[in-house]
Amino acid sequence: MLNLKIKEATKNGHQELEKNVIFKLKAIENNLDYADVLKYFYAYFKAAEAHIEAALPSSLAPYFATRRNASHIEKDIVDLGGKLDNLPEVASPDIENKNQAIGALYVLEGSIMGGPHIVKMLQHRGITTGFNFFNGYGDKSQDKWAEFTAIINQEVADEDHQQAIDAALATFAAFTNTFNSKSVLS
């Protein structure tokens, strides 16, 4: 199954990204700090989603239209009193076909699944708002993930799995590079 192959192949990339995200989350002291961290997510998701949508197969269009996306992060930034300026530099992976789009989308959808852990971490830091994006799909998050993995497992032929895996790896690396971007914020 493609989703399990991607999960296994991207374990290190996932851990590296997570380390960078947690480092930034631990530095949050107030709503504006949190809004600044969300700018990394917003800039990356906005860029990646545009590339993914351009190469996404029509079979995934209904799913893509209803998923959490950069607009949800934008709402959180504004709700926290932040502005959508001074965004970090983003380097997006090459996404030229459906297999690459699916691999990249796996990373974005997977990041939503980790949202509840981020919400708890932020609540412990005294943050009480700005969770529209990280709350994911609420109590339907597991169902939405199952729907997504079923679609991608069916959509990508066995001989094309490596393209999706390579795109997922590149997506994790680009997302991590965005979090390491020096040109940012406030």
mmCIF file of C-alpha atoms in Angstrom:
data_model
loop_
_atom_site.group_PDB
_atom_site.id
_atom_site.type_symbol
_atom_site.label_atom_id
_atom_site.label_comp_id
_atom_site.label_asym_id
_atom_site.label_seq_id
_atom_site.Cartn_x
_atom_site.Cartn_y
_atom_site.Cartn_z
ATOM 1 C CA MET A 1 0.000 0.000 0.000
ATOM 2 C CA LEU A 2 1.366 3.366 -1.032
ATOM 3 C CA ASN A 3 0.503 5.201 2.180
ATOM 4 C CA LEU A 4 2.499 2.714 4.256
ATOM 5 C CA LYS A 5 5.445 2.868 1.852
ATOM 6 C CA ILE A 6 5.482 6.675 2.047
ATOM 7 C CA LYS A 7 5.221 6.609 5.835
ATOM 8 C CA GLU A 8 8.197 4.267 6.129
ATOM 9 C CA ALA A 9 10.340 6.042 3.512
ATOM 10 C CA THR A 10 9.754 9.504 4.988
ATOM 11 C CA LYS A 11 10.260 8.667 8.657
ATOM 12 C CA ASN A 12 13.529 10.633 8.909
ATOM 13 C CA GLY A 13 12.193 13.614 6.957
ATOM 14 C CA HIS A 14 9.113 13.671 9.140
ATOM 15 C CA GLN A 15 11.206 13.644 12.311
ATOM 16 C CA GLU A 16 13.447 16.438 11.028
ATOM 17 C CA LEU A 17 10.466 18.636 10.172
ATOM 18 C CA GLU A 18 8.827 17.864 13.501
ATOM 19 C CA LYS A 19 12.006 18.861 15.338
ATOM 20 C CA ASN A 20 12.014 22.253 13.557
ATOM 21 C CA VAL A 21 8.322 22.853 14.208
ATOM 22 C CA ILE A 22 8.581 21.964 17.898
ATOM 23 C CA PHE A 23 11.610 24.242 18.284
ATOM 24 C CA LYS A 24 9.551 27.179 16.952
ATOM 25 C CA LEU A 25 6.482 26.229 18.994
ATOM 26 C CA LYS A 26 8.496 26.159 22.218
ATOM 27 C CA ALA A 27 9.549 29.776 21.629
ATOM 28 C CA ILE A 28 5.932 31.010 21.536
ATOM 29 C CA GLU A 29 5.061 33.390 24.345
ATOM 30 C CA ASN A 30 1.933 35.120 22.996
ATOM 31 C CA ASN A 31 -0.599 35.225 20.159
ATOM 32 C CA LEU A 32 1.643 37.240 17.842
ATOM 33 C CA ASP A 33 4.482 34.750 18.302
ATOM 34 C CA TYR A 34 2.059 31.999 17.370
ATOM 35 C CA ALA A 35 0.849 33.986 14.346
ATOM 36 C CA ASP A 36 4.479 34.303 13.244
ATOM 37 C CA VAL A 37 4.957 30.530 13.456
ATOM 38 C CA LEU A 38 1.764 30.021 11.457
ATOM 39 C CA LYS A 39 3.278 32.170 8.699
ATOM 40 C CA TYR A 40 5.679 29.309 7.965
ATOM 41 C CA PHE A 41 2.765 26.920 7.539
ATOM 42 C CA TYR A 42 0.769 29.448 5.534
ATOM 43 C CA ALA A 43 3.584 30.319 3.120
ATOM 44 C CA TYR A 44 4.467 26.681 2.553
ATOM 45 C CA PHE A 45 0.923 25.361 2.210
ATOM 46 C CA LYS A 46 -0.098 28.169 -0.139
ATOM 47 C CA ALA A 47 2.834 27.503 -2.473
ATOM 48 C CA ALA A 48 2.625 23.702 -2.297
ATOM 49 C CA GLU A 49 -1.140 23.621 -2.786
ATOM 50 C CA ALA A 50 -0.870 25.626 -6.002
ATOM 51 C CA HIS A 51 1.674 23.164 -7.424
ATOM 52 C CA ILE A 52 -0.302 20.152 -6.241
ATOM 53 C CA GLU A 53 -3.618 21.386 -7.612
ATOM 54 C CA ALA A 54 -2.086 21.958 -11.054
ATOM 55 C CA ALA A 55 -1.011 18.302 -11.290
ATOM 56 C CA LEU A 56 -3.754 16.605 -9.294
ATOM 57 C CA PRO A 57 -5.895 14.008 -11.074
ATOM 58 C CA SER A 58 -9.602 14.736 -11.399
ATOM 59 C CA SER A 59 -10.332 11.752 -9.131
ATOM 60 C CA LEU A 60 -8.874 13.710 -6.210
ATOM 61 C CA ALA A 61 -10.573 17.033 -7.037
ATOM 62 C CA PRO A 62 -13.584 16.440 -4.740
ATOM 63 C CA TYR A 63 -11.293 15.542 -1.848
ATOM 64 C CA PHE A 64 -8.958 18.470 -2.528
ATOM 65 C CA ALA A 65 -11.874 20.929 -2.594
ATOM 66 C CA THR A 66 -12.978 19.993 0.938
ATOM 67 C CA ARG A 67 -9.622 19.648 2.706
ATOM 68 C CA ARG A 68 -8.033 21.955 5.243
ATOM 69 C CA ASN A 69 -5.814 24.386 3.380
ATOM 70 C CA ALA A 70 -3.870 27.633 3.534
ATOM 71 C CA SER A 71 -7.058 29.685 3.882
ATOM 72 C CA HIS A 72 -7.648 28.057 7.278
ATOM 73 C CA ILE A 73 -4.144 29.055 8.382
ATOM 74 C CA GLU A 74 -4.738 32.580 7.075
ATOM 75 C CA LYS A 75 -7.862 32.827 9.242
ATOM 76 C CA ASP A 76 -5.891 31.749 12.301
ATOM 77 C CA ILE A 77 -3.151 34.332 11.663
ATOM 78 C CA VAL A 78 -5.727 37.111 11.368
ATOM 79 C CA ASP A 79 -7.687 35.876 14.415
ATOM 80 C CA LEU A 80 -4.458 36.025 16.427
ATOM 81 C CA GLY A 81 -3.894 39.654 15.394
ATOM 82 C CA GLY A 82 -1.171 38.855 12.885
ATOM 83 C CA LYS A 83 -0.697 40.088 9.347
ATOM 84 C CA LEU A 84 0.054 38.214 6.139
ATOM 85 C CA ASP A 85 3.216 40.136 5.349
ATOM 86 C CA ASN A 86 6.882 39.298 5.823
ATOM 87 C CA LEU A 87 6.357 35.658 4.924
ATOM 88 C CA PRO A 88 9.276 33.234 4.871
ATOM 89 C CA GLU A 89 10.901 32.200 1.646
ATOM 90 C CA VAL A 90 9.494 28.965 0.285
ATOM 91 C CA ALA A 91 11.186 26.427 -1.946
ATOM 92 C CA SER A 92 8.590 24.040 -3.320
ATOM 93 C CA PRO A 93 9.422 20.597 -4.643
ATOM 94 C CA ASP A 94 8.944 19.852 -8.330
ATOM 95 C CA ILE A 95 5.424 18.574 -8.882
ATOM 96 C CA GLU A 96 4.802 17.770 -12.513
ATOM 97 C CA ASN A 97 2.455 14.785 -12.514
ATOM 98 C CA LYS A 98 -0.288 13.134 -10.480
ATOM 99 C CA ASN A 99 2.064 10.749 -8.677
ATOM 100 C CA GLN A 100 4.210 13.622 -7.437
ATOM 101 C CA ALA A 101 1.101 15.630 -6.515
ATOM 102 C CA ILE A 102 -0.192 12.711 -4.459
ATOM 103 C CA GLY A 103 3.147 12.246 -2.690
ATOM 104 C CA ALA A 104 3.288 15.941 -1.804
ATOM 105 C CA LEU A 105 -0.345 15.994 -0.694
ATOM 106 C CA TYR A 106 0.354 13.043 1.616
ATOM 107 C CA VAL A 107 2.752 15.283 3.574
ATOM 108 C CA LEU A 108 0.306 18.183 3.811
ATOM 109 C CA GLU A 109 -2.581 15.977 4.886
ATOM 110 C CA GLY A 110 -0.381 14.151 7.376
ATOM 111 C CA SER A 111 0.621 17.430 8.997
ATOM 112 C CA ILE A 112 -3.030 18.110 9.732
ATOM 113 C CA MET A 113 -3.253 14.795 11.567
ATOM 114 C CA GLY A 114 -0.596 16.007 14.022
ATOM 115 C CA GLY A 115 -2.572 19.165 14.732
ATOM 116 C CA PRO A 116 -4.246 18.044 17.978
ATOM 117 C CA HIS A 117 -0.806 17.519 19.550
ATOM 118 C CA ILE A 118 0.190 21.040 18.524
ATOM 119 C CA VAL A 119 -3.039 22.461 19.969
ATOM 120 C CA LYS A 120 -2.349 20.798 23.341
ATOM 121 C CA MET A 121 1.219 22.060 23.337
ATOM 122 C CA LEU A 122 0.068 25.618 22.601
ATOM 123 C CA GLN A 123 -2.679 25.493 25.214
ATOM 124 C CA HIS A 124 -0.029 24.597 27.794
ATOM 125 C CA ARG A 125 1.759 27.779 26.707
ATOM 126 C CA GLY A 126 -1.377 29.848 27.360
ATOM 127 C CA ILE A 127 -2.589 30.159 23.766
ATOM 128 C CA THR A 128 -6.391 29.861 23.593
ATOM 129 C CA THR A 129 -7.264 30.736 19.985
ATOM 130 C CA GLY A 130 -6.053 30.250 16.432
ATOM 131 C CA PHE A 131 -6.718 26.520 16.196
ATOM 132 C CA ASN A 132 -8.961 26.488 13.126
ATOM 133 C CA PHE A 133 -6.300 24.748 11.045
ATOM 134 C CA PHE A 134 -4.708 22.503 13.663
ATOM 135 C CA ASN A 135 -8.050 21.186 14.865
ATOM 136 C CA GLY A 136 -8.101 19.509 11.469
ATOM 137 C CA TYR A 137 -11.374 17.829 10.738
ATOM 138 C CA GLY A 138 -12.299 17.516 14.400
ATOM 139 C CA ASP A 139 -13.710 14.119 15.307
ATOM 140 C CA LYS A 140 -13.770 13.244 11.606
ATOM 141 C CA SER A 141 -9.982 13.551 11.180
ATOM 142 C CA GLN A 142 -9.344 9.799 11.232
ATOM 143 C CA ASP A 143 -12.172 9.229 8.733
ATOM 144 C CA LYS A 144 -10.779 11.924 6.432
ATOM 145 C CA TRP A 145 -7.304 10.391 6.620
ATOM 146 C CA ALA A 146 -8.737 6.943 5.829
ATOM 147 C CA GLU A 147 -10.599 8.428 2.856
ATOM 148 C CA PHE A 148 -7.419 10.077 1.603
ATOM 149 C CA THR A 149 -5.218 6.995 1.953
ATOM 150 C CA ALA A 150 -7.823 4.811 0.254
ATOM 151 C CA ILE A 151 -7.888 7.198 -2.703
ATOM 152 C CA ILE A 152 -4.122 7.395 -3.098
ATOM 153 C CA ASN A 153 -3.659 3.649 -2.669
ATOM 154 C CA GLN A 154 -6.049 3.116 -5.542
ATOM 155 C CA GLU A 155 -4.874 6.025 -7.708
ATOM 156 C CA VAL A 156 -1.133 5.301 -7.963
ATOM 157 C CA ALA A 157 -0.034 2.172 -9.810
ATOM 158 C CA ASP A 158 2.577 -0.014 -8.114
ATOM 159 C CA GLU A 159 5.200 0.890 -10.725
ATOM 160 C CA ASP A 160 4.660 4.600 -9.941
ATOM 161 C CA HIS A 161 4.988 4.364 -6.160
ATOM 162 C CA GLN A 162 8.599 5.577 -6.201
ATOM 163 C CA GLN A 163 7.594 8.852 -7.888
ATOM 164 C CA ALA A 164 5.086 9.533 -5.098
ATOM 165 C CA ILE A 165 7.615 8.552 -2.422
ATOM 166 C CA ASP A 166 10.309 10.792 -3.916
ATOM 167 C CA ALA A 167 7.853 13.710 -4.043
ATOM 168 C CA ALA A 168 6.905 13.138 -0.406
ATOM 169 C CA LEU A 169 10.589 13.141 0.557
ATOM 170 C CA ALA A 170 11.143 16.366 -1.393
ATOM 171 C CA THR A 171 8.066 17.900 0.219
ATOM 172 C CA PHE A 172 9.305 17.153 3.722
ATOM 173 C CA ALA A 173 12.730 18.601 2.827
ATOM 174 C CA ALA A 174 11.225 21.769 1.321
ATOM 175 C CA PHE A 175 8.883 22.208 4.291
ATOM 176 C CA THR A 176 11.850 21.860 6.675
ATOM 177 C CA ASN A 177 13.833 24.365 4.603
ATOM 178 C CA THR A 178 10.936 26.802 4.909
ATOM 179 C CA PHE A 179 11.092 26.511 8.702
ATOM 180 C CA ASN A 180 14.821 27.213 8.506
ATOM 181 C CA SER A 181 14.292 30.292 6.318
ATOM 182 C CA LYS A 182 16.016 33.374 7.667
ATOM 183 C CA SER A 183 13.876 36.008 5.935
ATOM 184 C CA VAL A 184 10.788 36.262 8.026
ATOM 185 C CA LEU A 185 8.353 37.814 10.248
ATOM 186 C CA SER A 186 6.982 40.583 12.372
#
